[in-house]
Coordinates of C-alpha atoms in Angstrom, one line a residue:
X16 CA -13.1 -36.1 -37.1
X17 CA -14.3 -38.9 -39.3
X18 CA -11.3 -41.2 -39.8
X19 CA -11.2 -44.2 -37.5
X20 CA -9.7 -43.5 -34.1
X21 CA -7.2 -45.7 -32.5
X22 CA -9.9 -46.8 -30.0
X23 CA -12.2 -47.7 -32.9
X24 CA -9.5 -49.8 -34.5
X25 CA -8.9 -51.5 -31.1
X26 CA -12.6 -52.2 -30.7
X27 CA -12.8 -53.9 -34.1
X28 CA -9.9 -56.1 -33.2
X29 CA -11.4 -56.9 -29.9
X30 CA -14.8 -57.9 -31.4
X31 CA -13.1 -60.3 -33.7
X32 CA -11.2 -62.2 -31.0
X33 CA -12.8 -61.5 -27.7
X34 CA -15.5 -64.1 -27.2
X35 CA -13.3 -67.1 -27.6
X36 CA -10.5 -65.6 -25.6
X37 CA -12.6 -64.4 -22.7
X38 CA -14.6 -67.6 -22.4
X39 CA -11.4 -69.6 -22.2
X40 CA -9.9 -67.1 -19.7
X41 CA -12.8 -67.1 -17.4
X42 CA -12.3 -70.8 -16.7
X43 CA -8.9 -69.9 -15.3
X44 CA -10.2 -66.9 -13.2
X45 CA -10.0 -67.5 -9.5
X46 CA -12.2 -65.6 -7.2
X47 CA -15.5 -64.2 -8.1
X48 CA -16.4 -60.7 -6.7
X49 CA -20.2 -61.3 -6.8
X50 CA -20.4 -61.0 -3.1
X51 CA -19.7 -57.7 -1.4
X52 CA -18.5 -59.6 1.6
X53 CA -15.7 -61.4 -0.2
X54 CA -13.0 -59.2 1.3
X55 CA -13.4 -60.0 5.0
X56 CA -11.9 -58.1 7.9
X57 CA -10.3 -54.7 8.1
X58 CA -6.8 -55.6 6.9
X59 CA -4.9 -54.1 4.0
X60 CA -6.7 -54.1 0.6
X61 CA -5.0 -53.9 -2.8
X62 CA -6.8 -52.6 -5.9
X63 CA -5.8 -52.3 -9.5
X64 CA -7.5 -49.7 -11.7
X65 CA -7.0 -49.3 -15.4
X66 CA -7.8 -46.5 -17.9
X67 CA -6.7 -44.8 -21.0
X68 CA -6.5 -41.2 -21.9
X69 CA -4.4 -38.0 -22.0
X70 CA -1.6 -37.0 -19.8
X71 CA -3.9 -34.5 -18.0
X72 CA -6.4 -37.3 -17.4
X73 CA -3.7 -39.5 -16.0
X74 CA -2.3 -36.8 -13.7
X75 CA -5.7 -35.7 -12.4
X76 CA -6.9 -39.3 -11.8
X77 CA -3.7 -40.2 -10.0
X78 CA -4.1 -37.2 -7.7
X79 CA -7.7 -38.3 -6.9
X80 CA -6.5 -41.8 -6.1
X81 CA -3.7 -40.5 -3.9
X82 CA -6.4 -38.6 -2.0
X83 CA -8.5 -41.7 -1.6
X84 CA -5.5 -43.6 -0.2
X85 CA -4.7 -40.8 2.1
X86 CA -8.2 -41.0 3.5
X87 CA -8.1 -44.9 3.5
X88 CA -4.6 -45.8 4.6
X89 CA -5.4 -49.6 4.5
X90 CA -6.0 -49.4 0.7
X91 CA -3.2 -49.6 -1.8
X92 CA -4.1 -48.7 -5.4
X93 CA -2.0 -49.7 -8.4
X94 CA -2.7 -47.8 -11.6
X95 CA -2.5 -49.0 -15.2
X96 CA -2.9 -46.5 -18.0
X97 CA -1.9 -46.4 -21.6
X98 CA -3.1 -45.4 -25.1
X99 CA -6.5 -46.5 -26.3
X100 CA -5.1 -49.1 -28.7
X101 CA -2.8 -50.7 -26.1
X102 CA -5.4 -50.5 -23.4
X103 CA -7.9 -52.8 -25.1
X104 CA -5.3 -55.2 -26.4
X105 CA -3.7 -55.5 -22.9
X106 CA -7.1 -55.8 -21.2
X107 CA -8.2 -58.7 -23.4
X108 CA -4.9 -60.5 -22.6
X109 CA -5.3 -59.8 -18.9
X110 CA -8.9 -61.1 -18.8
X111 CA -7.9 -64.2 -20.7
X112 CA -5.2 -64.9 -18.2
X113 CA -7.4 -64.4 -15.1
X114 CA -5.4 -61.2 -14.2
X115 CA -7.9 -58.4 -14.9
X116 CA -7.8 -55.2 -12.9
X117 CA -10.4 -54.7 -10.3
X118 CA -11.8 -51.5 -11.9
X119 CA -11.9 -50.7 -15.6
X120 CA -12.6 -47.5 -17.4
X121 CA -15.2 -49.1 -19.7
X122 CA -16.2 -47.8 -23.1
X123 CA -19.8 -47.8 -24.3
X124 CA -18.5 -49.3 -27.6
X125 CA -17.5 -52.6 -25.9
X126 CA -19.7 -52.7 -22.8
X127 CA -22.0 -55.3 -24.3
X128 CA -19.0 -57.4 -25.4
X129 CA -17.6 -57.5 -21.9
X130 CA -20.9 -57.9 -20.1
X131 CA -22.2 -60.8 -22.2
X132 CA -18.8 -62.5 -21.7
X133 CA -19.4 -62.5 -17.9
X134 CA -16.3 -60.2 -17.3
X135 CA -18.2 -57.5 -15.4
X136 CA -19.8 -57.4 -12.0
X137 CA -23.4 -56.4 -11.3
X138 CA -23.1 -53.0 -9.6
X139 CA -26.8 -52.9 -8.7
X140 CA -26.3 -54.3 -5.2
X141 CA -23.8 -51.6 -4.4
X142 CA -26.3 -49.0 -5.5
X143 CA -29.1 -50.6 -3.6
X144 CA -27.1 -50.7 -0.3
X145 CA -25.8 -47.1 -0.8
X146 CA -22.2 -47.9 -1.3
X147 CA -22.5 -46.1 -4.7
X148 CA -24.8 -43.2 -4.4
X149 CA -26.7 -42.2 -7.6
X150 CA -29.6 -40.4 -6.0
X151 CA -30.6 -37.4 -8.0
X152 CA -28.8 -38.6 -11.1
X153 CA -30.4 -38.6 -14.5
X154 CA -31.7 -42.0 -15.3
X155 CA -30.6 -42.2 -18.9
X156 CA -26.8 -42.4 -18.5
X157 CA -27.3 -45.2 -16.0
X158 CA -29.7 -47.0 -18.4
X159 CA -27.0 -46.7 -21.0
X160 CA -24.8 -48.9 -18.7
X161 CA -27.6 -51.5 -18.1
X162 CA -28.1 -54.7 -20.0
X163 CA -31.1 -56.9 -19.3
X164 CA -31.7 -55.2 -16.0
X165 CA -28.1 -55.5 -14.8
X166 CA -26.1 -52.3 -14.1
X167 CA -22.5 -52.8 -15.3
X168 CA -21.0 -49.3 -15.1
X169 CA -21.1 -46.0 -13.3
X170 CA -20.5 -43.1 -15.7
X171 CA -18.0 -40.4 -14.4
X172 CA -19.0 -37.8 -17.0
X173 CA -21.3 -36.8 -19.8
X174 CA -21.0 -34.9 -23.1
X175 CA -23.0 -34.1 -26.2
X176 CA -22.5 -34.3 -29.9
X177 CA -21.1 -31.0 -31.1
X178 CA -19.8 -29.2 -34.1
X179 CA -16.7 -27.1 -33.8
X180 CA -15.9 -24.3 -36.2
X181 CA -13.1 -21.8 -36.8
X182 CA -14.7 -18.6 -35.6
X183 CA -11.7 -16.5 -36.5
X184 CA -11.8 -17.7 -40.1
X185 CA -15.5 -17.1 -40.4
X186 CA -15.0 -13.5 -39.1
X187 CA -12.2 -12.9 -41.6
X188 CA -14.4 -14.1 -44.4
X189 CA -17.3 -12.0 -43.3
X190 CA -19.5 -15.1 -42.8
X191 CA -22.0 -15.5 -39.9
X192 CA -21.5 -18.5 -37.6
X193 CA -24.1 -21.2 -37.4
X194 CA -27.2 -20.7 -35.3
X195 CA -28.4 -22.9 -32.4
X196 CA -31.2 -24.5 -34.4
X197 CA -29.7 -24.6 -37.9
X198 CA -30.6 -27.3 -40.4
X199 CA -28.7 -29.7 -42.7
X200 CA -29.6 -27.5 -45.7
X201 CA -28.3 -24.5 -43.9
X202 CA -25.2 -26.4 -43.0
X203 CA -24.6 -27.4 -46.7
X204 CA -25.1 -23.8 -47.8
X205 CA -22.7 -22.6 -45.2
X206 CA -20.0 -25.1 -46.1
X207 CA -20.3 -24.1 -49.8
X208 CA -20.1 -20.4 -48.9
X209 CA -17.0 -20.9 -46.8
X210 CA -15.3 -22.9 -49.4
X211 CA -16.0 -20.4 -52.1
X212 CA -14.8 -17.5 -50.0
X213 CA -11.8 -19.4 -48.6
X214 CA -10.2 -20.1 -51.9
X215 CA -8.5 -23.2 -53.3
X216 CA -7.4 -25.8 -50.8
X217 CA -9.8 -24.5 -48.1
X218 CA -13.0 -26.5 -47.3
X219 CA -16.1 -25.6 -45.5
X220 CA -16.2 -28.8 -43.5
X221 CA -14.6 -32.1 -42.7
X222 CA -16.5 -35.0 -44.2
X223 CA -19.0 -36.4 -41.7
X224 CA -20.2 -39.2 -43.9
X225 CA -18.2 -42.0 -42.3
X226 CA -19.0 -41.0 -38.7
X227 CA -21.6 -43.1 -37.0
X228 CA -22.5 -40.3 -34.7
X229 CA -23.7 -38.2 -37.7
X230 CA -25.8 -41.1 -38.9
X231 CA -27.2 -41.5 -35.4
X232 CA -28.5 -37.9 -35.3
X233 CA -29.7 -38.1 -38.9
X234 CA -31.8 -41.1 -38.0
X235 CA -33.1 -39.6 -34.9
X236 CA -34.4 -36.7 -37.0
X237 CA -36.4 -39.3 -39.0
X238 CA -37.8 -41.0 -35.9
X239 CA -35.4 -44.0 -36.2
X240 CA -32.6 -45.5 -34.2
X241 CA -29.2 -46.9 -35.1
X242 CA -30.2 -50.2 -33.6
X243 CA -33.3 -52.0 -32.4
X244 CA -31.9 -54.5 -30.1
X245 CA -29.4 -56.5 -32.1
X246 CA -30.9 -55.5 -35.4
X247 CA -30.5 -52.4 -37.6
X248 CA -33.0 -49.7 -36.9
X249 CA -32.9 -48.1 -40.3
X250 CA -33.2 -48.8 -44.0
X251 CA -30.9 -48.6 -47.1
X252 CA -32.6 -45.3 -48.2
X253 CA -31.5 -43.6 -45.0
X254 CA -27.9 -44.4 -45.6
X255 CA -28.1 -43.5 -49.2
X256 CA -29.7 -40.1 -48.5
X257 CA -27.0 -39.3 -45.9
X258 CA -24.0 -40.4 -48.1
X259 CA -25.4 -38.6 -51.1
X260 CA -25.6 -35.4 -49.1
X261 CA -21.9 -35.7 -48.3
X262 CA -21.0 -36.8 -51.8
X263 CA -22.6 -33.7 -53.2
X264 CA -20.6 -31.5 -50.7
X265 CA -17.3 -33.2 -51.8
X266 CA -18.2 -32.8 -55.5
X267 CA -18.8 -29.1 -54.9
X268 CA -15.4 -28.7 -53.1
X269 CA -17.2 -27.9 -49.8
X270 CA -16.1 -31.0 -47.9
X271 CA -12.6 -32.3 -47.4
X272 CA -11.7 -34.9 -50.1
X273 CA -11.2 -38.5 -49.0
X274 CA -7.5 -38.6 -49.7
X275 CA -6.8 -35.7 -47.4
X276 CA -9.1 -36.8 -44.7
X277 CA -7.8 -40.3 -44.4
X278 CA -4.2 -39.1 -44.6
X279 CA -4.6 -36.7 -41.6
X280 CA -5.9 -39.2 -39.0
X281 CA -8.6 -38.8 -36.4
X282 CA -7.3 -36.9 -33.4
X283 CA -8.2 -33.2 -32.8
X284 CA -4.7 -32.1 -33.6
X285 CA -5.1 -33.4 -37.1
X286 CA -8.5 -31.8 -37.7
X287 CA -8.8 -29.4 -40.6
X288 CA -10.1 -26.8 -38.0
X289 CA -6.8 -27.0 -36.2
X290 CA -4.6 -27.5 -39.3
X291 CA -6.2 -24.6 -41.1
X292 CA -7.7 -26.2 -44.1
X293 CA -11.4 -26.7 -43.0
X294 CA -13.8 -24.5 -41.1
X295 CA -16.0 -27.1 -39.4
X296 CA -15.7 -30.5 -37.9
X297 CA -17.9 -33.0 -36.0
X298 CA -16.9 -34.0 -32.5
X299 CA -18.2 -34.0 -28.9
X300 CA -18.4 -31.3 -26.3
X301 CA -15.7 -33.0 -24.2
X302 CA -13.2 -32.4 -27.0
X303 CA -13.9 -28.7 -27.2
X304 CA -11.2 -27.7 -24.8
X305 CA -8.7 -29.7 -26.8
X306 CA -9.7 -27.9 -30.0
X307 CA -9.4 -24.6 -28.3
X308 CA -5.9 -25.4 -26.9
X309 CA -4.6 -26.6 -30.3
X310 CA -6.0 -23.9 -32.5
X311 CA -4.4 -20.6 -33.3
X312 CA -7.7 -18.7 -33.5
X313 CA -11.0 -18.7 -31.7
X314 CA -13.0 -21.9 -31.9
X315 CA -16.8 -21.9 -31.7
X316 CA -19.2 -24.7 -30.8
X317 CA -22.6 -25.5 -32.2
X318 CA -25.2 -28.2 -32.2
X319 CA -25.3 -30.8 -34.9
X320 CA -27.6 -29.5 -37.7
X321 CA -31.3 -30.2 -37.2
X322 CA -33.5 -32.0 -39.8
X323 CA -34.9 -29.7 -42.5
X324 CA -38.3 -30.2 -40.9
X325 CA -37.0 -28.8 -37.6
X326 CA -36.5 -32.1 -35.8
X327 CA -33.5 -31.6 -33.5
X328 CA -32.3 -35.2 -33.3
X329 CA -29.6 -34.2 -30.8
X330 CA -27.6 -36.7 -28.8
X331 CA -25.9 -36.8 -25.4
X332 CA -24.0 -39.7 -23.9
X333 CA -22.1 -41.3 -21.1
X334 CA -19.3 -42.4 -23.3
X335 CA -17.4 -44.3 -20.6
X336 CA -18.0 -45.8 -17.2
X337 CA -16.2 -47.3 -14.2
X338 CA -16.8 -51.0 -14.1
X339 CA -15.7 -53.8 -11.6
X340 CA -14.6 -57.1 -12.9
X341 CA -16.2 -60.3 -11.6
X342 CA -12.8 -61.6 -10.5
X343 CA -12.1 -58.8 -8.1
X344 CA -11.4 -60.1 -4.6
X345 CA -12.1 -56.6 -3.2
X346 CA -15.3 -55.6 -4.9
X347 CA -16.7 -53.7 -2.0
X348 CA -13.7 -51.5 -1.7
X349 CA -13.7 -51.1 -5.5
X350 CA -17.3 -49.9 -5.3
X351 CA -16.3 -47.4 -2.5
X352 CA -13.5 -46.1 -4.7
X353 CA -15.9 -45.6 -7.7
X354 CA -18.3 -43.7 -5.4
X355 CA -15.5 -41.5 -4.3
X356 CA -14.4 -40.8 -7.8
X357 CA -17.9 -39.7 -9.0
X358 CA -19.4 -38.2 -5.8
X359 CA -16.6 -36.8 -3.6
X360 CA -16.2 -33.0 -3.7
X361 CA -12.5 -33.0 -3.3
X362 CA -12.1 -35.7 -6.0
X363 CA -14.4 -33.7 -8.3
X364 CA -12.2 -30.6 -7.8
X365 CA -9.2 -32.6 -8.9
X366 CA -10.8 -34.5 -11.8
X367 CA -12.9 -31.6 -13.1
X368 CA -13.9 -32.4 -16.7
X369 CA -11.2 -34.9 -17.6
X370 CA -13.9 -37.4 -18.4
X371 CA -16.6 -35.0 -19.5
X372 CA -19.1 -32.9 -17.5
X373 CA -19.5 -34.7 -14.1
X374 CA -22.3 -37.1 -14.2
X375 CA -23.2 -36.4 -10.6
X376 CA -25.5 -33.3 -10.6
X377 CA -24.1 -32.1 -7.3
X378 CA -20.4 -32.4 -8.4
X379 CA -21.4 -30.9 -11.8
X380 CA -22.6 -27.7 -10.1
X381 CA -19.5 -27.5 -7.8
X382 CA -17.0 -28.0 -10.7
X383 CA -18.9 -25.5 -12.9
X384 CA -18.1 -22.8 -10.4
X385 CA -14.3 -23.5 -10.6
X386 CA -13.5 -24.1 -14.3
X387 CA -12.5 -21.4 -16.8
X388 CA -14.7 -19.9 -19.5
X389 CA -13.6 -22.4 -22.2
X390 CA -14.6 -25.4 -20.0
X391 CA -17.9 -23.7 -19.0
X392 CA -18.8 -23.9 -22.7
X393 CA -18.9 -27.7 -22.4
X394 CA -21.4 -27.4 -19.6
X395 CA -23.5 -24.9 -21.5
X396 CA -23.4 -27.0 -24.6
X397 CA -24.6 -30.2 -22.8
X398 CA -27.5 -28.2 -21.3
X399 CA -28.4 -26.9 -24.8
X400 CA -28.3 -30.4 -26.3
X401 CA -30.4 -31.8 -23.5
X402 CA -33.0 -28.9 -23.9
X403 CA -33.9 -30.3 -27.3
X404 CA -35.3 -33.5 -25.9
X405 CA -32.1 -35.2 -27.0
X406 CA -31.5 -39.0 -27.0
X407 CA -28.9 -40.6 -24.8
X408 CA -26.7 -43.0 -26.8
X409 CA -28.1 -46.4 -25.6
X410 CA -26.2 -49.6 -25.0
X411 CA -24.6 -50.5 -28.3
X412 CA -25.0 -54.1 -29.4
X413 CA -22.2 -56.8 -29.4
X414 CA -20.4 -56.5 -32.7
X415 CA -20.7 -52.7 -32.8
X416 CA -16.9 -52.4 -33.5
X417 CA -17.2 -54.5 -36.6
X418 CA -20.3 -52.5 -37.7
X419 CA -18.5 -49.2 -37.3
X420 CA -15.5 -50.5 -39.2
X421 CA -17.7 -51.7 -42.1
X422 CA -19.6 -48.4 -42.1
X423 CA -16.4 -46.4 -42.5
X424 CA -14.7 -48.8 -44.9
X425 CA -17.5 -49.0 -47.3
X426 CA -18.2 -45.3 -47.1
X427 CA -14.6 -44.5 -48.2
X428 CA -14.9 -47.0 -51.1
X429 CA -17.7 -44.7 -52.3
X430 CA -15.8 -41.5 -51.3
X431 CA -12.7 -42.6 -53.3
X432 CA -14.9 -43.5 -56.3
X433 CA -14.1 -47.2 -56.1
X434 CA -17.8 -48.0 -55.7
X435 CA -20.9 -46.2 -56.8
X436 CA -23.3 -44.9 -54.2
X437 CA -25.8 -47.8 -54.8
X438 CA -23.0 -50.4 -54.7
X439 CA -21.6 -49.1 -51.4
X440 CA -25.0 -48.9 -49.8
X441 CA -26.0 -52.3 -51.0
X442 CA -22.8 -53.9 -49.6
X443 CA -23.1 -52.1 -46.3
X444 CA -26.7 -53.2 -45.8
X445 CA -26.1 -56.7 -46.8
X446 CA -23.1 -57.2 -44.5
X447 CA -24.0 -55.1 -41.4
X448 CA -26.9 -57.3 -40.0
X449 CA -24.6 -60.3 -39.7
X450 CA -22.2 -58.5 -37.5
X451 CA -24.5 -57.8 -34.6
X452 CA -25.6 -59.9 -31.6

């Protein structure tokens, strides 16, 4: 979907207030967990772990934590989970008050913000001494949690950019589904064909124009990046070309109009694919099972369209990670718990794909053999994306939340006709650089 998610709104609010709040809060924070020996002795240990997500994620994670406590009876774990919006607001307050949880489910959208504010602990020593085992893991997801040589998170799962489509509707219309290596031109043609065959009020695709992930792939296909350090990695013409593409689709009635898209919200249950007014939508492979469960008909999954010159530009990512706060008095036990969550076979069987395809290759193979056909598609899609020399989403710069908010807000000014294309692009390119770093 392309309307701002609750997490994105929370990230924007966090970016605006976080630095001052966290710096003040750190002065009040008591213990520093930099030393793995800070716990001392073999007595009882208390940990707090915080995350956000679905009810299924909550249940599966609690089951895994119960197993850890059963195996480690001296450890007591308190859990804190909530919605994405409340999660980040609450965490900012906790950090400012010196009361942060020991372990946080960190988002790649705010990793830089927390790391540069000295909230997170360097996990490198725990990897070096074997407390957290990442032997045999792909390097890229770990690099995406590393800033200036310091490892701040251990990713539990992976996914890839994906396009979902209403396979049942396409079959009813007698239209062939997308191929594995289709192009943006073919995508546009397909969206127009679907809209024409579907009749009034039915659209070929949701509008991907305001979605930074679409811009990311589009830029990759041009040999560019979203960011070069704390600076933009693209030019105004790149944004103009992409927004023009989507503007043409809207004008032709092939893409969902701005008023409908903004009214529906961003969650899978509000997608046009689920609600029955659009055939295609941009998402990630980890959301595929949600689309399947919410939809009346069969849902297919494809790659993002390739560049018209055949450049794949595909993207995979470790969208979240387990991080330890610097104020944790029990950092070594926290590290052991993280290792358990990502590397233990029994934990993997409980957690399955609740945070994406397992990042540990060994656990990935074990879980693949136990999940149903729908979830297997997420594994297959990740392999497909990776096979095209795909890029892993790198560490996003501080200020990314504000960048993303501006990108969406100005795009919708254009989509609603309140700005011309040139005016919208000019405003975005003039304001965006000042938000980063």
